Amino acid sequence: MSATAIAPIAASATTDVLTRLLIIDDEPSIRESLETLLTLEGFSVTLAQDGATGLDLLSRSEYDLLLLDLALPGESGIDLLPRITQMHPQLPVIMITAFGTVGNVVDAIRAGAENFVQKPWDNEKLLADIRTAIARHRAEAEVVQLKRALKKRYNFENIVGKSEPMLRLFDTVAQVAPSRSTILIQGESGTGKELIAKAIHQNSPRRDKPFIPVNTGAVPSELLESTLFGHVKGAFTSAITSKKGLFEVANGGTLFLDEIGTMSMDMQAKILRVLQDRRFMHLGGTSEIQVDVRIVAATNVNLQQAVRDGRFREDLFYRLNVICLELPALRSRREDIPLLCAHFLNFYAEENGTTVPTLSPEALRILMDYEWPGNVRELENCMERGVVLCTTGVITPDLLPAQLTGSTYSATLLDHRPDASLFDLMEEIERRIISDRMERCHWNQTEAAEYFKIPLSTLNQKIKRLNVEIKKRPRD
């Protein structure tokens, strides 16, 4: 199956067709004014003077957006809204009224309105609100359609992307997943390596067996051997009982070894032996254990360079590198950013029990222009922040993290600490930079040290000297 096979399905939601708007308002002058404005902007406009006429039109035709007056004769706009959303759950609705009280706004949003515009309106703002609402709902529809297509063709879950690099990756994953081969996934931090590993497992004959992920960089080296291979009672001081390792737990399934480039040379030798012989021994044990485990490994470092530097075994590299999948950085597939934003906004709105917010055009431009050093994980964190902080239904640039909008540490410090010395300011800036990077690395010190291009010991010294607060690292 070629990568282009799915492209028409993914792209159909954004086909450039005439946008159809329905206006329900009882004032002829308002209807005429809106029709003139929106027609000049290239929209196809249909008018209704009351709720009954509007409902009849909605039952017979499809529209991209509804402008609904609050104060209609008979049933009010808010009374009509539940019936409208039942007929067309995905139709964005903007309420318009001359009485924009807080209570009206709350009632309208709770009833399912996308936004609230007060008469007399600002033409530019109204047009921006309409375009934002339509773009968001088209992106949501595209995400749903894309997920359905990916599920149908590839059996992928929670993976979003229609860019050419991602479609090529999807084809490769679908091709190699049924095999028994070891797979190496390479890509920057935050690109979604574990999601791809899960997709490989889910599309393999091992799908009914365990998928066991382990972040080898997050497990202290002295505990990693016991974690992977298990131990017998008395193997070390705290080994009061025998315990199975993850290789045994994953027997028949898939073991995902993330950040494999951080392993010690001694552990690399042990992993190599399992790959070659499919046998290992418990720590402190004497009998060999046979296992059938598929290894999917991942790294955000250049293993070939690590081999040249003497930090990674060449024989293990070639054992792992049977099939290599390269995950593209988010900055190299920017066309996926709106889809990912829609996906994460829906997810976190549902998780927090809130209305799904929209992105203002200015905020979306910032997101599209940003370099995304933290990749999809950073974008996800950004969207979660937006959902939590948004109170107006629209995420504006001021709700985006400082590193996206160009705000600087030094300007903030100068405002709040005018009497601080240069040395104090430099220490505070360094503290904030380290804390910010640690958070974006999910508190993985090894990953942060690699980003800063300093030894791990140096980073640890700086963390202690600057009293950087370290939080518990969540699972990827």
C-alpha positions as a Python dict, from the first residue, in 0.01 Angstrom:
ca = {
    (1, 'M'): (0, 0, 0),
    (2, 'S'): (145, 337, -98),
    (3, 'A'): (162, 634, 134),
    (4, 'T'): (-53, 836, -102),
    (5, 'A'): (-338, 587, -70),
    (6, 'I'): (-466, 753, 245),
    (7, 'A'): (-398, 1112, 138),
    (8, 'P'): (-731, 1177, -39),
    (9, 'I'): (-920, 1053, 265),
    (10, 'A'): (-720, 1270, 502),
    (11, 'A'): (-742, 1580, 288),
    (12, 'S'): (-1109, 1572, 201),
    (13, 'A'): (-1218, 1758, 513),
    (14, 'T'): (-1038, 2071, 402),
    (15, 'T'): (-1141, 2078, 37),
    (16, 'D'): (-1174, 2442, -74),
    (17, 'V'): (-1552, 2472, -129),
    (18, 'L'): (-1791, 2765, -82),
    (19, 'T'): (-1862, 2807, 289),
    (20, 'R'): (-2233, 2806, 369),
    (21, 'L'): (-2369, 3019, 654),
    (22, 'L'): (-2722, 3030, 797),
    (23, 'I'): (-2844, 3345, 977),
    (24, 'I'): (-3152, 3327, 1204),
    (25, 'D'): (-3254, 3676, 1314),
    (26, 'D'): (-3592, 3849, 1333),
    (27, 'E'): (-3462, 4199, 1245),
    (28, 'P'): (-3456, 4261, 868),
    (29, 'S'): (-3187, 4527, 897),
    (30, 'I'): (-2958, 4289, 1086),
    (31, 'R'): (-3014, 4011, 833),
    (32, 'E'): (-2946, 4249, 544),
    (33, 'S'): (-2633, 4393, 708),
    (34, 'L'): (-2488, 4047, 782),
    (35, 'E'): (-2577, 3916, 437),
    (36, 'T'): (-2400, 4209, 268),
    (37, 'L'): (-2088, 4178, 483),
    (38, 'L'): (-2056, 3800, 455),
    (39, 'T'): (-2140, 3777, 86),
    (40, 'L'): (-1868, 4031, 6),
    (41, 'E'): (-1627, 3807, 200),
    (42, 'G'): (-1711, 3511, -24),
    (43, 'F'): (-1956, 3321, 196),
    (44, 'S'): (-2280, 3166, 74),
    (45, 'V'): (-2552, 3311, 301),
    (46, 'T'): (-2904, 3183, 374),
    (47, 'L'): (-3148, 3387, 583),
    (48, 'A'): (-3429, 3292, 822),
    (49, 'Q'): (-3651, 3540, 1005),
    (50, 'D'): (-3757, 3307, 1290),
    (51, 'G'): (-3670, 2982, 1464),
    (52, 'A'): (-3928, 2768, 1281),
    (53, 'T'): (-3796, 2874, 940),
    (54, 'G'): (-3439, 2819, 1056),
    (55, 'L'): (-3514, 2468, 1185),
    (56, 'D'): (-3683, 2381, 857),
    (57, 'L'): (-3377, 2497, 660),
    (58, 'L'): (-3147, 2299, 889),
    (59, 'S'): (-3355, 1984, 836),
    (60, 'R'): (-3312, 2011, 458),
    (61, 'S'): (-2957, 2144, 408),
    (62, 'E'): (-2607, 2132, 552),
    (63, 'Y'): (-2431, 2448, 674),
    (64, 'D'): (-2079, 2526, 793),
    (65, 'L'): (-2185, 2776, 1061),
    (66, 'L'): (-2499, 2923, 1216),
    (67, 'L'): (-2541, 3284, 1335),
    (68, 'L'): (-2830, 3266, 1582),
    (69, 'D'): (-3007, 3563, 1743),
    (70, 'L'): (-3072, 3528, 2114),
    (71, 'A'): (-3400, 3726, 2127),
    (72, 'L'): (-3627, 3563, 1870),
    (73, 'P'): (-4009, 3581, 1869),
    (74, 'G'): (-4154, 3271, 2032),
    (75, 'E'): (-3869, 3040, 2126),
    (76, 'S'): (-3546, 3223, 2210),
    (77, 'G'): (-3216, 3133, 2050),
    (78, 'I'): (-3104, 2954, 2367),
    (79, 'D'): (-3429, 2753, 2367),
    (80, 'L'): (-3367, 2653, 2006),
    (81, 'L'): (-3002, 2564, 2054),
    (82, 'P'): (-3048, 2214, 2208),
    (83, 'R'): (-3273, 2112, 1917),
    (84, 'I'): (-3021, 2250, 1667),
    (85, 'T'): (-2727, 2067, 1825),
    (86, 'Q'): (-2933, 1746, 1830),
    (87, 'M'): (-2993, 1780, 1457),
    (88, 'H'): (-2632, 1884, 1375),
    (89, 'P'): (-2397, 1806, 1668),
    (90, 'Q'): (-2089, 1934, 1483),
    (91, 'L'): (-2241, 2262, 1357),
    (92, 'P'): (-2064, 2564, 1511),
    (93, 'V'): (-2309, 2824, 1643),
    (94, 'I'): (-2232, 3189, 1718),
    (95, 'M'): (-2497, 3369, 1923),
    (96, 'I'): (-2571, 3734, 1846),
    (97, 'T'): (-2762, 3970, 2077),
    (98, 'A'): (-2801, 4327, 2190),
    (99, 'F'): (-2801, 4214, 2555),
    (100, 'G'): (-2464, 4051, 2623),
    (101, 'T'): (-2495, 3992, 2997),
    (102, 'V'): (-2270, 3745, 3176),
    (103, 'G'): (-2572, 3523, 3241),
    (104, 'N'): (-2664, 3516, 2873),
    (105, 'V'): (-2309, 3429, 2773),
    (106, 'V'): (-2288, 3146, 3028),
    (107, 'D'): (-2628, 3007, 2925),
    (108, 'A'): (-2535, 3020, 2556),
    (109, 'I'): (-2200, 2848, 2603),
    (110, 'R'): (-2356, 2580, 2823),
    (111, 'A'): (-2623, 2519, 2560),
    (112, 'G'): (-2351, 2452, 2304),
    (113, 'A'): (-2275, 2789, 2143),
    (114, 'E'): (-1929, 2834, 1998),
    (115, 'N'): (-1904, 3205, 2071),
    (116, 'F'): (-2111, 3510, 2164),
    (117, 'V'): (-2120, 3837, 1966),
    (118, 'Q'): (-2285, 4154, 2092),
    (119, 'K'): (-2465, 4407, 1873),
    (120, 'P'): (-2333, 4636, 1732),
    (121, 'W'): (-2045, 4414, 1633),
    (122, 'D'): (-1701, 4489, 1499),
    (123, 'N'): (-1691, 4356, 1142),
    (124, 'E'): (-1328, 4241, 1153),
    (125, 'K'): (-1374, 4063, 1486),
    (126, 'L'): (-1695, 3897, 1369),
    (127, 'L'): (-1527, 3773, 1051),
    (128, 'A'): (-1228, 3647, 1252),
    (129, 'D'): (-1462, 3464, 1494),
    (130, 'I'): (-1650, 3303, 1204),
    (131, 'R'): (-1334, 3191, 1027),
    (132, 'T'): (-1183, 3059, 1351),
    (133, 'A'): (-1496, 2859, 1435),
    (134, 'I'): (-1519, 2709, 1086),
    (135, 'A'): (-1148, 2627, 1074),
    (136, 'R'): (-1161, 2459, 1413),
    (137, 'H'): (-1461, 2244, 1328),
    (138, 'R'): (-1311, 2146, 993),
    (139, 'A'): (-989, 2050, 1173),
    (140, 'E'): (-1189, 1844, 1424),
    (141, 'A'): (-1377, 1672, 1143),
    (142, 'E'): (-1048, 1605, 967),
    (143, 'V'): (-900, 1453, 1283),
    (144, 'V'): (-1200, 1221, 1320),
    (145, 'Q'): (-1185, 1127, 953),
    (146, 'L'): (-810, 1078, 962),
    (147, 'K'): (-826, 859, 1273),
    (148, 'R'): (-1100, 652, 1114),
    (149, 'A'): (-892, 609, 799),
    (150, 'L'): (-577, 520, 996),
    (151, 'K'): (-775, 274, 1207),
    (152, 'K'): (-929, 112, 899),
    (153, 'R'): (-608, 87, 697),
    (154, 'Y'): (-345, 41, 967),
    (155, 'N'): (-519, -33, 1300),
    (156, 'F'): (-340, 265, 1458),
    (157, 'E'): (-465, 428, 1778),
    (158, 'N'): (-402, 789, 1892),
    (159, 'I'): (-163, 867, 1607),
    (160, 'V'): (-244, 1182, 1411),
    (161, 'G'): (-75, 1291, 1092),
    (162, 'K'): (-138, 1341, 722),
    (163, 'S'): (200, 1483, 617),
    (164, 'E'): (405, 1292, 362),
    (165, 'P'): (677, 1187, 615),
    (166, 'M'): (412, 1045, 849),
    (167, 'L'): (225, 863, 573),
    (168, 'R'): (551, 699, 461),
    (169, 'L'): (615, 601, 823),
    (170, 'F'): (266, 452, 858),
    (171, 'D'): (322, 240, 547),
    (172, 'T'): (655, 112, 679),
    (173, 'V'): (509, 31, 1022),
    (174, 'A'): (223, -162, 863),
    (175, 'Q'): (473, -355, 649),
    (176, 'V'): (720, -451, 923),
    (177, 'A'): (483, -502, 1216),
    (178, 'P'): (384, -864, 1130),
    (179, 'S'): (748, -976, 1119),
    (180, 'R'): (960, -1105, 1408),
    (181, 'S'): (1242, -861, 1337),
    (182, 'T'): (1394, -632, 1597),
    (183, 'I'): (1313, -267, 1529),
    (184, 'L'): (1502, 49, 1619),
    (185, 'I'): (1303, 373, 1638),
    (186, 'Q'): (1508, 691, 1615),
    (187, 'G'): (1381, 1042, 1667),
    (188, 'E'): (1407, 1350, 1880),
    (189, 'S'): (1255, 1356, 2225),
    (190, 'G'): (879, 1400, 2218),
    (191, 'T'): (818, 1274, 1864),
    (192, 'G'): (599, 981, 1979),
    (193, 'K'): (834, 683, 1972),
    (194, 'E'): (627, 485, 2223),
    (195, 'L'): (308, 539, 2020),
    (196, 'I'): (481, 393, 1715),
    (197, 'A'): (611, 101, 1922),
    (198, 'K'): (255, 32, 2041),
    (199, 'A'): (131, 49, 1681),
    (200, 'I'): (393, -209, 1580),
    (201, 'H'): (283, -440, 1860),
    (202, 'Q'): (-88, -390, 1788),
    (203, 'N'): (-41, -481, 1422),
    (204, 'S'): (171, -789, 1494),
    (205, 'P'): (71, -1151, 1570),
    (206, 'R'): (174, -1071, 1930),
    (207, 'R'): (-111, -821, 1980),
    (208, 'D'): (-287, -1047, 2235),
    (209, 'K'): (30, -1077, 2445),
    (210, 'P'): (184, -811, 2671),
    (211, 'F'): (334, -486, 2548),
    (212, 'I'): (583, -383, 2816),
    (213, 'P'): (751, -41, 2795),
    (214, 'V'): (1056, 40, 3005),
    (215, 'N'): (1246, 367, 3002),
    (216, 'T'): (1599, 243, 3053),
    (217, 'G'): (1722, 599, 3106),
    (218, 'A'): (1489, 649, 3402),
    (219, 'V'): (1593, 332, 3590),
    (220, 'P'): (1914, 362, 3795),
    (221, 'S'): (2187, 151, 3635),
    (222, 'E'): (2230, -61, 3949),
    (223, 'L'): (1859, -160, 3934),
    (224, 'L'): (1822, -202, 3558),
    (225, 'E'): (1953, -559, 3544),
    (226, 'S'): (1710, -673, 3813),
    (227, 'T'): (1426, -483, 3643),
    (228, 'L'): (1485, -651, 3307),
    (229, 'F'): (1600, -999, 3411),
    (230, 'G'): (1457, -1044, 3758),
    (231, 'H'): (1643, -1180, 4059),
    (232, 'V'): (1642, -1468, 4305),
    (233, 'K'): (1594, -1432, 4677),
    (234, 'G'): (1915, -1314, 4842),
    (235, 'A'): (2075, -1188, 4518),
    (236, 'F'): (2135, -857, 4696),
    (237, 'T'): (2061, -706, 5035),
    (238, 'S'): (1701, -600, 4971),
    (239, 'A'): (1608, -909, 4763),
    (240, 'I'): (1388, -1071, 5029),
    (241, 'T'): (1186, -1258, 4766),
    (242, 'S'): (1245, -1376, 4410),
    (243, 'K'): (1102, -1155, 4136),
    (244, 'K'): (1039, -1193, 3764),
    (245, 'G'): (1198, -945, 3527),
    (246, 'L'): (1029, -764, 3240),
    (247, 'F'): (1166, -1011, 2983),
    (248, 'E'): (964, -1284, 3151),
    (249, 'V'): (657, -1062, 3192),
    (250, 'A'): (671, -978, 2820),
    (251, 'N'): (715, -1340, 2709),
    (252, 'G'): (526, -1394, 2383),
    (253, 'G'): (480, -1018, 2343),
    (254, 'T'): (685, -707, 2287),
    (255, 'L'): (941, -536, 2512),
    (256, 'F'): (991, -168, 2432),
    (257, 'L'): (1333, -45, 2546),
    (258, 'D'): (1321, 333, 2538),
    (259, 'E'): (1636, 548, 2562),
    (260, 'I'): (1852, 244, 2498),
    (261, 'G'): (2147, 471, 2423),
    (262, 'T'): (2180, 546, 2795),
    (263, 'M'): (2258, 185, 2891),
    (264, 'S'): (2594, 99, 3043),
    (265, 'M'): (2834, -112, 2836),
    (266, 'D'): (2785, -401, 3079),
    (267, 'M'): (2405, -396, 3033),
    (268, 'Q'): (2448, -368, 2657),
    (269, 'A'): (2640, -696, 2660),
    (270, 'K'): (2358, -867, 2851),
    (271, 'I'): (2094, -734, 2611),
    (272, 'L'): (2303, -853, 2317),
    (273, 'R'): (2311, -1205, 2458),
    (274, 'V'): (1932, -1215, 2492),
    (275, 'L'): (1892, -1097, 2136),
    (276, 'Q'): (2131, -1364, 2011),
    (277, 'D'): (2029, -1664, 2224),
    (278, 'R'): (1682, -1567, 2357),
    (279, 'R'): (1808, -1684, 2695),
    (280, 'F'): (1907, -1509, 3018),
    (281, 'M'): (1954, -1579, 3388),
    (282, 'H'): (1801, -1414, 3691),
    (283, 'L'): (2035, -1188, 3883),
    (284, 'G'): (2195, -1426, 4131),
    (285, 'G'): (2048, -1731, 3955),
    (286, 'T'): (2220, -2030, 3796),
    (287, 'S'): (1965, -2166, 3546),
    (288, 'E'): (1891, -2020, 3206),
    (289, 'I'): (1541, -1904, 3110),
    (290, 'Q'): (1414, -1924, 2753),
    (291, 'V'): (1192, -1642, 2629),
    (292, 'D'): (1019, -1539, 2307),
    (293, 'V'): (1017, -1159, 2315),
    (294, 'R'): (1025, -913, 2031),
    (295, 'I'): (1249, -615, 2104),
    (296, 'V'): (1155, -267, 1987),
    (297, 'A'): (1419, -18, 2095),
    (298, 'A'): (1416, 361, 2076),
    (299, 'T'): (1667, 639, 2115),
    (300, 'N'): (1692, 1014, 2072),
    (301, 'V'): (2071, 1004, 2034),
    (302, 'N'): (2281, 915, 1731),
    (303, 'L'): (2383, 555, 1804),
    (304, 'Q'): (2630, 547, 1516),
    (305, 'Q'): (2811, 842, 1669),
    (306, 'A'): (2790, 673, 2009),
    (307, 'V'): (2956, 365, 1854),
    (308, 'R'): (3234, 582, 1713),
    (309, 'D'): (3277, 747, 2053),
    (310, 'G'): (3302, 408, 2227),
    (311, 'R'): (2980, 463, 2425),
    (312, 'F'): (2773, 198, 2249),
    (313, 'R'): (2860, -153, 2136),
    (314, 'E'): (2888, -190, 1761),
    (315, 'D'): (2760, -550, 1764),
    (316, 'L'): (2451, -448, 1964),
    (317, 'F'): (2386, -158, 1729),
    (318, 'Y'): (2376, -390, 1428),
    (319, 'R'): (2153, -636, 1618),
    (320, 'L'): (1907, -357, 1696),
    (321, 'N'): (1930, -185, 1360),
    (322, 'V'): (1769, -465, 1158),
    (323, 'I'): (1484, -229, 1069),
    (324, 'C'): (1524, 140, 1152),
    (325, 'L'): (1232, 380, 1165),
    (326, 'E'): (1307, 753, 1165),
    (327, 'L'): (1042, 970, 1329),
    (328, 'P'): (1026, 1320, 1181),
    (329, 'A'): (1052, 1622, 1406),
    (330, 'L'): (736, 1830, 1434),
    (331, 'R'): (903, 2129, 1266),
    (332, 'S'): (949, 1915, 953),
    (333, 'R'): (578, 1830, 931),
    (334, 'R'): (411, 2159, 1018),
    (335, 'E'): (97, 2075, 820),
    (336, 'D'): (12, 1830, 1101),
    (337, 'I'): (13, 2103, 1369),
    (338, 'P'): (-355, 2214, 1326),
    (339, 'L'): (-467, 1849, 1335),
    (340, 'L'): (-264, 1778, 1648),
    (341, 'C'): (-396, 2093, 1814),
    (342, 'A'): (-756, 1989, 1746),
    (343, 'H'): (-683, 1639, 1877),
    (344, 'F'): (-525, 1760, 2202),
    (345, 'L'): (-780, 2037, 2263),
    (346, 'N'): (-1064, 1785, 2236),
    (347, 'F'): (-882, 1534, 2457),
    (348, 'Y'): (-800, 1775, 2739),
    (349, 'A'): (-1136, 1952, 2724),
    (350, 'E'): (-1307, 1616, 2775),
    (351, 'E'): (-1060, 1521, 3048),
    (352, 'N'): (-1123, 1849, 3234),
    (353, 'G'): (-1497, 1859, 3169),
    (354, 'T'): (-1483, 2192, 2984),
    (355, 'T'): (-1595, 2331, 2650),
    (356, 'V'): (-1345, 2274, 2371),
    (357, 'P'): (-1170, 2610, 2313),
    (358, 'T'): (-1069, 2748, 1976),
    (359, 'L'): (-732, 2889, 1874),
    (360, 'S'): (-727, 3251, 1767),
    (361, 'P'): (-567, 3313, 1425),
    (362, 'E'): (-277, 3490, 1599),
    (363, 'A'): (-219, 3196, 1835),
    (364, 'L'): (-227, 2947, 1546),
    (365, 'R'): (27, 3154, 1353),
    (366, 'I'): (261, 3146, 1654),
    (367, 'L'): (220, 2769, 1681),
    (368, 'M'): (289, 2723, 1311),
    (369, 'D'): (603, 2941, 1323),
    (370, 'Y'): (757, 2794, 1640),
    (371, 'E'): (1047, 2548, 1606),
    (372, 'W'): (912, 2295, 1862),
    (373, 'P'): (1233, 2161, 2020),
    (374, 'G'): (1013, 1942, 2241),
    (375, 'N'): (813, 1820, 1940),
    (376, 'V'): (464, 1672, 1979),
    (377, 'R'): (501, 1634, 2356),
    (378, 'E'): (569, 2007, 2389),
    (379, 'L'): (269, 2089, 2168),
    (380, 'E'): (52, 1858, 2379),
    (381, 'N'): (163, 2033, 2699),
    (382, 'C'): (91, 2369, 2534),
    (383, 'M'): (-265, 2264, 2441),
    (384, 'E'): (-332, 2122, 2788),
    (385, 'R'): (-218, 2455, 2937),
    (386, 'G'): (-448, 2641, 2699),
    (387, 'V'): (-752, 2431, 2794),
    (388, 'V'): (-688, 2479, 3167),
    (389, 'L'): (-622, 2855, 3150),
    (390, 'C'): (-882, 2953, 2887),
    (391, 'T'): (-1192, 3126, 3027),
    (392, 'T'): (-1330, 3289, 2711),
    (393, 'G'): (-1352, 2991, 2476),
    (394, 'V'): (-1065, 3125, 2263),
    (395, 'I'): (-695, 3058, 2323),
    (396, 'T'): (-510, 3382, 2250),
    (397, 'P'): (-132, 3439, 2239),
    (398, 'D'): (-122, 3553, 2603),
    (399, 'L'): (-225, 3198, 2708),
    (400, 'L'): (68, 3039, 2525),
    (401, 'P'): (396, 2962, 2707),
    (402, 'A'): (654, 3241, 2715),
    (403, 'Q'): (902, 3055, 2494),
    (404, 'L'): (649, 3055, 2209),
    (405, 'T'): (561, 3423, 2224),
    (406, 'G'): (915, 3557, 2262),
    (407, 'S'): (885, 3669, 2624),
    (408, 'T'): (1227, 3668, 2790),
    (409, 'Y'): (1342, 3571, 3135),
    (410, 'S'): (1557, 3880, 3171),
    (411, 'A'): (1278, 4129, 3097),
    (412, 'T'): (1057, 3969, 3360),
    (413, 'L'): (1336, 3964, 3616),
    (414, 'L'): (1428, 4327, 3557),
    (415, 'D'): (1065, 4423, 3618),
    (416, 'H'): (1032, 4225, 3940),
    (417, 'R'): (1385, 4249, 4083),
    (418, 'P'): (1510, 4601, 4000),
    (419, 'D'): (1760, 4599, 4290),
    (420, 'A'): (1916, 4259, 4213),
    (421, 'S'): (2282, 4239, 4115),
    (422, 'L'): (2391, 4113, 3773),
    (423, 'F'): (2520, 3793, 3938),
    (424, 'D'): (2182, 3732, 4106),
    (425, 'L'): (1997, 3790, 3779),
    (426, 'M'): (2226, 3553, 3589),
    (427, 'E'): (2177, 3280, 3850),
    (428, 'E'): (1800, 3324, 3839),
    (429, 'I'): (1796, 3310, 3458),
    (430, 'E'): (2009, 2993, 3466),
    (431, 'R'): (1776, 2841, 3726),
    (432, 'R'): (1470, 2915, 3513),
    (433, 'I'): (1629, 2786, 3194),
    (434, 'I'): (1725, 2457, 3362),
    (435, 'S'): (1383, 2423, 3525),
    (436, 'D'): (1207, 2496, 3196),
    (437, 'R'): (1415, 2242, 3004),
    (438, 'M'): (1371, 1979, 3278),
    (439, 'E'): (995, 2021, 3264),
    (440, 'R'): (995, 1988, 2885),
    (441, 'C'): (1208, 1673, 2920),
    (442, 'H'): (958, 1535, 3173),
    (443, 'W'): (1231, 1567, 3444),
    (444, 'N'): (1469, 1330, 3267),
    (445, 'Q'): (1813, 1462, 3369),
    (446, 'T'): (2001, 1253, 3113),
    (447, 'E'): (1794, 1399, 2830),
    (448, 'A'): (1835, 1752, 2966),
    (449, 'A'): (2213, 1712, 2995),
    (450, 'E'): (2229, 1594, 2632),
    (451, 'Y'): (2025, 1898, 2525),
    (452, 'F'): (2258, 2136, 2711),
    (453, 'K'): (2561, 1943, 2576),
    (454, 'I'): (2712, 1909, 2924),
    (455, 'P'): (2799, 1602, 3133),
    (456, 'L'): (2523, 1467, 3355),
    (457, 'S'): (2741, 1530, 3661),
    (458, 'T'): (2772, 1899, 3567),
    (459, 'L'): (2395, 1932, 3535),
    (460, 'N'): (2346, 1763, 3873),
    (461, 'Q'): (2590, 2008, 4033),
    (462, 'K'): (2403, 2305, 3884),
    (463, 'I'): (2068, 2166, 4002),
    (464, 'K'): (2200, 2139, 4357),
    (465, 'R'): (2375, 2478, 4356),
    (466, 'L'): (2077, 2663, 4214),
    (467, 'N'): (1818, 2470, 4420),
    (468, 'V'): (1621, 2371, 4109),
    (469, 'E'): (1306, 2189, 4216),
    (470, 'I'): (1297, 1841, 4064),
    (471, 'K'): (959, 1679, 4019),
    (472, 'K'): (884, 1311, 3977),
    (473, 'R'): (906, 1219, 3612),
    (474, 'P'): (577, 1086, 3463),
    (475, 'R'): (569, 802, 3213),
    (476, 'D'): (603, 897, 2848),
}
